[in-house]
mmCIF file with all atom_site columns, C-alpha atoms in Angstrom:
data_model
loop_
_atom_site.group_PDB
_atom_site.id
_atom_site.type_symbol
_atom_site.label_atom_id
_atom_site.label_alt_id
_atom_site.label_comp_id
_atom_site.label_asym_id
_atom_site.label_entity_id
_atom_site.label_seq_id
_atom_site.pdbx_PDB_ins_code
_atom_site.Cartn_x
_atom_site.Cartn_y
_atom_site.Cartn_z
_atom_site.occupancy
_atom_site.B_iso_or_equiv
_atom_site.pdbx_formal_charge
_atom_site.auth_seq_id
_atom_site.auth_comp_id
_atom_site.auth_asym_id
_atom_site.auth_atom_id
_atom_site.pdbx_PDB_model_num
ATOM 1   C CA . UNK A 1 1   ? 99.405  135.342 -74.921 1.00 40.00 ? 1219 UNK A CA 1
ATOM 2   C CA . UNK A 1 2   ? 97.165  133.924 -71.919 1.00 50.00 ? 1220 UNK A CA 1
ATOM 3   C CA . UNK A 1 3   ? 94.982  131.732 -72.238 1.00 57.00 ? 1221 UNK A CA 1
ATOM 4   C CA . UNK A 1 4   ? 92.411  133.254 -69.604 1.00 70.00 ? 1222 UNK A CA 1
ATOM 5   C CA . UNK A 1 5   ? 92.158  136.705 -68.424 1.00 86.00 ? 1223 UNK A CA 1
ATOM 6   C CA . UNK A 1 6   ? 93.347  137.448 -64.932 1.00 93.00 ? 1224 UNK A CA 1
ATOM 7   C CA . UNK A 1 7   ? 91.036  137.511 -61.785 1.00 96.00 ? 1225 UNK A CA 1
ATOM 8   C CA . UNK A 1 8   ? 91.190  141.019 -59.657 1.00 97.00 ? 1226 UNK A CA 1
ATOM 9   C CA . UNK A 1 9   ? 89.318  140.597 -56.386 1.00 98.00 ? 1227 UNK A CA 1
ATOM 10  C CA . UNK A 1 10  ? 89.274  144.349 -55.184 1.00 98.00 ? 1228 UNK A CA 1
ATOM 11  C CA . UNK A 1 11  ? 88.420  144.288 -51.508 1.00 98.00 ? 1229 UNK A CA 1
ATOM 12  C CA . UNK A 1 12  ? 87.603  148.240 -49.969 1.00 98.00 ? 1230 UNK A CA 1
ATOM 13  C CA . UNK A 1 13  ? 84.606  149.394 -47.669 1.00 97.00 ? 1231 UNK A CA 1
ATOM 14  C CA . UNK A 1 14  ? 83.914  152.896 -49.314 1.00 97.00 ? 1232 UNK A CA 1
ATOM 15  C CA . UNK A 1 15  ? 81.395  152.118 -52.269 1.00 97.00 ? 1233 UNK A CA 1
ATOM 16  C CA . UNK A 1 16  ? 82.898  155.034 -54.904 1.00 96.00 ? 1234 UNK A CA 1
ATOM 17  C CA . UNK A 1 17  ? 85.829  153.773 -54.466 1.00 96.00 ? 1235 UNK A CA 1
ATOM 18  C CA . UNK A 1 18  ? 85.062  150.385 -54.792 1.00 96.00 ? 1236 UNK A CA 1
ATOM 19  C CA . UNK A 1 19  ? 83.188  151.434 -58.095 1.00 96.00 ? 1237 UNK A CA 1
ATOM 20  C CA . UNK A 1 20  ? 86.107  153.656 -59.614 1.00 97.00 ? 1238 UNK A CA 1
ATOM 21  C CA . UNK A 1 21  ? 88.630  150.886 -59.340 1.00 97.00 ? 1239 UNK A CA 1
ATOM 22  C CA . UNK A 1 22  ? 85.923  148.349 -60.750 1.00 97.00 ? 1240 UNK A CA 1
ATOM 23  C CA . UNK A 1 23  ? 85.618  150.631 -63.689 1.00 97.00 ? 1241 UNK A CA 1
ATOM 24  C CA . UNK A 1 24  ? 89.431  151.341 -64.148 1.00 97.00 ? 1242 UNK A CA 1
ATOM 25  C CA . UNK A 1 25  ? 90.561  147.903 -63.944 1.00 97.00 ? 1243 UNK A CA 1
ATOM 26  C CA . UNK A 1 26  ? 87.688  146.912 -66.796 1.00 95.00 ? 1244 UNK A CA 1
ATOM 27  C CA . UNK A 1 27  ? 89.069  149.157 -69.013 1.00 93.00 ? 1245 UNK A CA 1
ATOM 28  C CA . UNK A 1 28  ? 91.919  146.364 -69.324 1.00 93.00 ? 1246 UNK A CA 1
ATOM 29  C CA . UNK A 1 29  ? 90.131  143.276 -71.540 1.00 93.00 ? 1247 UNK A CA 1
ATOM 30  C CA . UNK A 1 30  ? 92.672  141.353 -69.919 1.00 91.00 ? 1248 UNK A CA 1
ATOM 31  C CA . UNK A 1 31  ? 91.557  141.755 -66.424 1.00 94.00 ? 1249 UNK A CA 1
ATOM 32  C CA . UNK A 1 32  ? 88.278  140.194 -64.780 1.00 95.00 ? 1250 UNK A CA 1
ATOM 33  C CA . UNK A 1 33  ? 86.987  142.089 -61.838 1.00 97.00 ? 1251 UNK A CA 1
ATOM 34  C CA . UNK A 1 34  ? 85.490  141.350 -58.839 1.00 97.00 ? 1252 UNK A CA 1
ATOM 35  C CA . UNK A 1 35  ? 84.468  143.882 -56.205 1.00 98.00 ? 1253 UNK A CA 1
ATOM 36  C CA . UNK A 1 36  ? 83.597  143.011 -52.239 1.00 98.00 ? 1254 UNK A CA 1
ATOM 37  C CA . UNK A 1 37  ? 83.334  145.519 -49.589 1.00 98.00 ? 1255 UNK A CA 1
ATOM 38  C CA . UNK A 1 38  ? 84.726  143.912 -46.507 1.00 98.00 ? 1256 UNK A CA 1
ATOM 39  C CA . UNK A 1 39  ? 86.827  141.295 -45.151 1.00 97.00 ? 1257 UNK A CA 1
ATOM 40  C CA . UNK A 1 40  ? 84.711  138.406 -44.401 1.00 97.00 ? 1258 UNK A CA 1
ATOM 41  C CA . UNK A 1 41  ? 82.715  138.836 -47.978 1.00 98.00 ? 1259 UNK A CA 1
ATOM 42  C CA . UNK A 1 42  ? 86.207  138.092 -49.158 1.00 98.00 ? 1260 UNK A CA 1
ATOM 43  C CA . UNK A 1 43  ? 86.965  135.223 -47.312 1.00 98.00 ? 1261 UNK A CA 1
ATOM 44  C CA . UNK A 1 44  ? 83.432  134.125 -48.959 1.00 97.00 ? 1262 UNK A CA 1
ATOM 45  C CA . UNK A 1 45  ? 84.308  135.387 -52.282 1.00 97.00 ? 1263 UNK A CA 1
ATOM 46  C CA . UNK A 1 46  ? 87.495  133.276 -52.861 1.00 97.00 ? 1264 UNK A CA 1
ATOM 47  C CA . UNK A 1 47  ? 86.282  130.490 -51.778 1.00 93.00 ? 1265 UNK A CA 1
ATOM 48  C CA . UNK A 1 48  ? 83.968  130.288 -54.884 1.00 94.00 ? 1266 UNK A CA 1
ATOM 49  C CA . UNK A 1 49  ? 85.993  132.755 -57.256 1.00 95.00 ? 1267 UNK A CA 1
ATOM 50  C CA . UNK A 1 50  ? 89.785  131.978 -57.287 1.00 93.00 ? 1268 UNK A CA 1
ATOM 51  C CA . UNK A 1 51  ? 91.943  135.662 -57.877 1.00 96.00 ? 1269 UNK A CA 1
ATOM 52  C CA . UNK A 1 52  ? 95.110  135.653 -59.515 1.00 95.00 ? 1270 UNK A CA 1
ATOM 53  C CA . UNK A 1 53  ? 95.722  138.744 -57.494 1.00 97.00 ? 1271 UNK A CA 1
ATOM 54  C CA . UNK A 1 54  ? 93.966  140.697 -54.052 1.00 98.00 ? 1272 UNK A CA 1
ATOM 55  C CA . UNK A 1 55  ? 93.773  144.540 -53.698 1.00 98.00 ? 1273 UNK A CA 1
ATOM 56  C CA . UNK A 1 56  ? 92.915  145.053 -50.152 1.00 97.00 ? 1274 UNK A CA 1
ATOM 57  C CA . UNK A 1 57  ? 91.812  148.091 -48.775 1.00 97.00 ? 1275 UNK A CA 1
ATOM 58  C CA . UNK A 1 58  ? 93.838  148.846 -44.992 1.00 97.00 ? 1276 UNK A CA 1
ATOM 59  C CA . UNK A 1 59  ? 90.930  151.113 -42.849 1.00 96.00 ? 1277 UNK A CA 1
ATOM 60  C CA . UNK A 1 60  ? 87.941  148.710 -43.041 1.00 96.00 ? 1278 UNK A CA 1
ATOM 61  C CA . UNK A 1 61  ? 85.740  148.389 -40.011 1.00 96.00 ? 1279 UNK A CA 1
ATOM 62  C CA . UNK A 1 62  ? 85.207  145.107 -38.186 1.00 94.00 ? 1280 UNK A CA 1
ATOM 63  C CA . UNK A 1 63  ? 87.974  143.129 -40.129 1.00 96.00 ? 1281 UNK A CA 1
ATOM 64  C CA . UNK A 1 64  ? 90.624  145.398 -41.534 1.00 97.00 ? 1282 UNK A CA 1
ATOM 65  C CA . UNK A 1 65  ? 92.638  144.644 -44.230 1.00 97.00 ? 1283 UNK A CA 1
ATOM 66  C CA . UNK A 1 66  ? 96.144  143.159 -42.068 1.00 97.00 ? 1284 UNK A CA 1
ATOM 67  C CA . UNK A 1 67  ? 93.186  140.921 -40.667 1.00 98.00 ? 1285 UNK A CA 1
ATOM 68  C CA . UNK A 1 68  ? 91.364  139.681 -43.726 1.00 98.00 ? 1286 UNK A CA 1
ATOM 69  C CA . UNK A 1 69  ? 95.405  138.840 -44.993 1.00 98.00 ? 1287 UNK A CA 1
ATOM 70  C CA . UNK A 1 70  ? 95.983  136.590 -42.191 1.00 97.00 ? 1288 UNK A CA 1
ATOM 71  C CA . UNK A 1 71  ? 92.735  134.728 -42.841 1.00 97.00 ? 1289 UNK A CA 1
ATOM 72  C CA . UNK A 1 72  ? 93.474  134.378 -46.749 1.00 97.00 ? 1290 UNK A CA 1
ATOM 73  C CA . UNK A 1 73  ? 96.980  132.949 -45.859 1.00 96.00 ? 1291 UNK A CA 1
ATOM 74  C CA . UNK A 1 74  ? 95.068  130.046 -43.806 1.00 96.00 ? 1292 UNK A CA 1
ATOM 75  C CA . UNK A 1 75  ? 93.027  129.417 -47.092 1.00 95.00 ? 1293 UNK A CA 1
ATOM 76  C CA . UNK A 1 76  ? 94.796  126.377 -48.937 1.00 93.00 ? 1294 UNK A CA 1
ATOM 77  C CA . UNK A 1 77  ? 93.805  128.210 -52.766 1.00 93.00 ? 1295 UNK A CA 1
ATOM 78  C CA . UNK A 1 78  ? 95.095  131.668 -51.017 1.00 95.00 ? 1296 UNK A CA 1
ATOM 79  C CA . UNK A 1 79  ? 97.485  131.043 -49.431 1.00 95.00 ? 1297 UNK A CA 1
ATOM 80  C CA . UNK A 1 80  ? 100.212 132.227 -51.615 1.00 94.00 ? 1298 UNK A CA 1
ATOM 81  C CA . UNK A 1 81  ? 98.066  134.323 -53.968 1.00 96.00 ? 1299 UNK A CA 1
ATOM 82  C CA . UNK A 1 82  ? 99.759  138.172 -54.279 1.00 96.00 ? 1300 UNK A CA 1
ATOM 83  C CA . UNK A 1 83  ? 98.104  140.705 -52.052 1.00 97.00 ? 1301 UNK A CA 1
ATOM 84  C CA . UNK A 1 84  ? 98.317  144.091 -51.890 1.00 97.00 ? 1302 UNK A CA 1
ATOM 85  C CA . UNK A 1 85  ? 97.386  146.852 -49.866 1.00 98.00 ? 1303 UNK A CA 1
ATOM 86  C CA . UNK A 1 86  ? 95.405  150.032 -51.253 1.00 96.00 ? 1304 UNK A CA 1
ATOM 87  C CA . UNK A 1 87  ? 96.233  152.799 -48.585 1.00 95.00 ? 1305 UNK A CA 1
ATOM 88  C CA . UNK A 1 88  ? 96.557  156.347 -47.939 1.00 93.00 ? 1306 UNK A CA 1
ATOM 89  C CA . UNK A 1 89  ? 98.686  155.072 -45.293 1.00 91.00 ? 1307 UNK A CA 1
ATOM 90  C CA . UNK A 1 90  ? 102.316 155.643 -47.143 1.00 91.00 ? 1308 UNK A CA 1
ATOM 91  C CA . UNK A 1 91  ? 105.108 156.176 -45.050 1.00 94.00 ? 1309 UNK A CA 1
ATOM 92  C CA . UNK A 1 92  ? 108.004 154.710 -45.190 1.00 95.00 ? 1310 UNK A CA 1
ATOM 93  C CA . UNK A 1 93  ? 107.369 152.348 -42.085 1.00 96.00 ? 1311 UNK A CA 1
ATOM 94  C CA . UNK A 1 94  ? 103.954 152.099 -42.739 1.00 96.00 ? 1312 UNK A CA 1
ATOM 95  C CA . UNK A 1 95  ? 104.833 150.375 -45.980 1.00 95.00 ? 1313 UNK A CA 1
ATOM 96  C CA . UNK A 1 96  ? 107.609 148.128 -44.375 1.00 96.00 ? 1314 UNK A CA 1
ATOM 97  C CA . UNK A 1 97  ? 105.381 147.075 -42.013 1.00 96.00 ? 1315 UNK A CA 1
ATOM 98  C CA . UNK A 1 98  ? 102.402 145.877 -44.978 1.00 97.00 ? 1316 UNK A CA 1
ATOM 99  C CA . UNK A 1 99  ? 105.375 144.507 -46.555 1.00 96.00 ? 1317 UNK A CA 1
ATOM 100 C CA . UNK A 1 100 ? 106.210 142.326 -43.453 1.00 97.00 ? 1318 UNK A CA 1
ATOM 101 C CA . UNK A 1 101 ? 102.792 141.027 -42.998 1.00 96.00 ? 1319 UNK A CA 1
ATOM 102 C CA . UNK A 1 102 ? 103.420 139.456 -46.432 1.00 95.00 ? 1320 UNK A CA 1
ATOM 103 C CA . UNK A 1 103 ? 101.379 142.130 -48.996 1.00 96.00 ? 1321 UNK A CA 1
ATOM 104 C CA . UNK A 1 104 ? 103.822 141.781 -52.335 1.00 96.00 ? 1322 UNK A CA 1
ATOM 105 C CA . UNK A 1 105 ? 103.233 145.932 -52.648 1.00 95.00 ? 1323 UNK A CA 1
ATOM 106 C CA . UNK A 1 106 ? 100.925 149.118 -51.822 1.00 96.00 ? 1324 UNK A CA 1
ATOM 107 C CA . UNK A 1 107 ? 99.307  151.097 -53.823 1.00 96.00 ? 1325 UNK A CA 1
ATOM 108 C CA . UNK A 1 108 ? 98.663  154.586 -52.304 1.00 96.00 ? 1326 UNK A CA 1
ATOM 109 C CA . UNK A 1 109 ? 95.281  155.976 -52.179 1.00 95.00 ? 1327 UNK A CA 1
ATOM 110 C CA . UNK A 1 110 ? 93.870  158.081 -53.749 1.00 94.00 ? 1328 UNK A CA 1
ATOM 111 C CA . UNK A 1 111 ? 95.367  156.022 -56.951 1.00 95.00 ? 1329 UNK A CA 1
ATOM 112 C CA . UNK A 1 112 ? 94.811  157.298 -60.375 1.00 95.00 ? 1330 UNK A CA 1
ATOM 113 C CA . UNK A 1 113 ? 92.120  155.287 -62.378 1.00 95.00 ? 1331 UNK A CA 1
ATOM 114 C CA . UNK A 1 114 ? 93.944  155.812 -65.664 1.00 94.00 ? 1332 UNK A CA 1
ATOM 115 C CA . UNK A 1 115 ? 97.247  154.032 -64.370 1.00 95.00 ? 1333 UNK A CA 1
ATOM 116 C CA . UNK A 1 116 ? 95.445  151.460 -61.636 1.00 97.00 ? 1334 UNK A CA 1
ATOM 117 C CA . UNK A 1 117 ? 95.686  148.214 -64.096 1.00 95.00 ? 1335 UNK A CA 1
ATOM 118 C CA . UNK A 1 118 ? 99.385  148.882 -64.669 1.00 94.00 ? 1336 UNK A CA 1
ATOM 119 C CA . UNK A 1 119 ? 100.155 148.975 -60.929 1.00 94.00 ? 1337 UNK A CA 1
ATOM 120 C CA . UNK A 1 120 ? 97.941  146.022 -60.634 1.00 94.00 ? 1338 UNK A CA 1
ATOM 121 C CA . UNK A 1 121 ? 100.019 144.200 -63.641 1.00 90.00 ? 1339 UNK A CA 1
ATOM 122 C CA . UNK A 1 122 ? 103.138 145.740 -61.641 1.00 91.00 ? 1340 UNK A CA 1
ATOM 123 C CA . UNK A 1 123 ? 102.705 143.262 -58.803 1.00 91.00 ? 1341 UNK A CA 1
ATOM 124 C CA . UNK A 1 124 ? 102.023 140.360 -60.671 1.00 84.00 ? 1342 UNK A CA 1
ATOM 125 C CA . UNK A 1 125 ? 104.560 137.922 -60.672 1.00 72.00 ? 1343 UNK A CA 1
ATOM 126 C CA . UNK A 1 126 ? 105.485 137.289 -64.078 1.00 65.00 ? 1344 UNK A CA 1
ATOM 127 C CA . UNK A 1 127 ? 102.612 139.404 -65.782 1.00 53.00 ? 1345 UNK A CA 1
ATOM 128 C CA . UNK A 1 128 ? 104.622 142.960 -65.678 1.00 44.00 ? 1346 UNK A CA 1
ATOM 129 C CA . UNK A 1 129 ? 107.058 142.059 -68.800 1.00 42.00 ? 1347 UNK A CA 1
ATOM 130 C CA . UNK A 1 130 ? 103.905 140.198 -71.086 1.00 41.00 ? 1348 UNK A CA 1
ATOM 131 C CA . UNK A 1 131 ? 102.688 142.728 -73.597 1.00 39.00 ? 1349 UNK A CA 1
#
């Protein structure tokens, strides 16, 4: 058993999207959410609000979501914090290439809702095997 719930920062431009995943991933008590839609409110938002884990959305205009990585790794509390990319962008080299920029997985869009916090739990290093 935890002692604290785990901190989501889910990072996407498109508002219903944004809004699904908040809802999906607060159907898990264990999870606390927190929603931003672009880059640089990000790099704002973890400054005060410490994630255990980043969803970042790819497509996002003025700093994309490779970008808004890059600038987390130069954050001291984020720099090592698991990322990973939400993105209809799935093919095989696609993926290798997220991978190689240092996300710890993708999640393909359009996810499903019902099996988001799973996925999220998936990429969690040492979360995925606590019931």
């Amino acid at each position: 058993m935890r002692d604290r719930t785990m901190r989501v920062l889910y990072v996407d431009d498109e508002d219903d999207i944004r809004e699904v995943a908040a809802l999906s991933l607060g159907l898990d008590p264990e999870l606390e959410i927190n929603v931003c839609a672009s880059g640089s409110e990000a790099l704002a938002k973890v400054r005060e609000w410490a994630p255990d884990i980043i969803l970042l959305d790819v497509m996002m205009p003025g700093m994309d979501g490779p970008e808004t990585l890059a600038k987390l790794r130069e954050i001291e509390t984020t720099a090592e914090t698991p990322v990973v990319f939400i993105t209809a962008r799935t093919q095989a080299y696609e993926i290798e290439r997220f991978l190689s920029l240092g996300a710890v997985g993708v999640i393909a869009k359009p996810f499903d809702p019902l099996g988001l916090p799973r996925e999220v739990r998936d990429h969690m290093p040492g979360v995925a095997d606590v019931a």
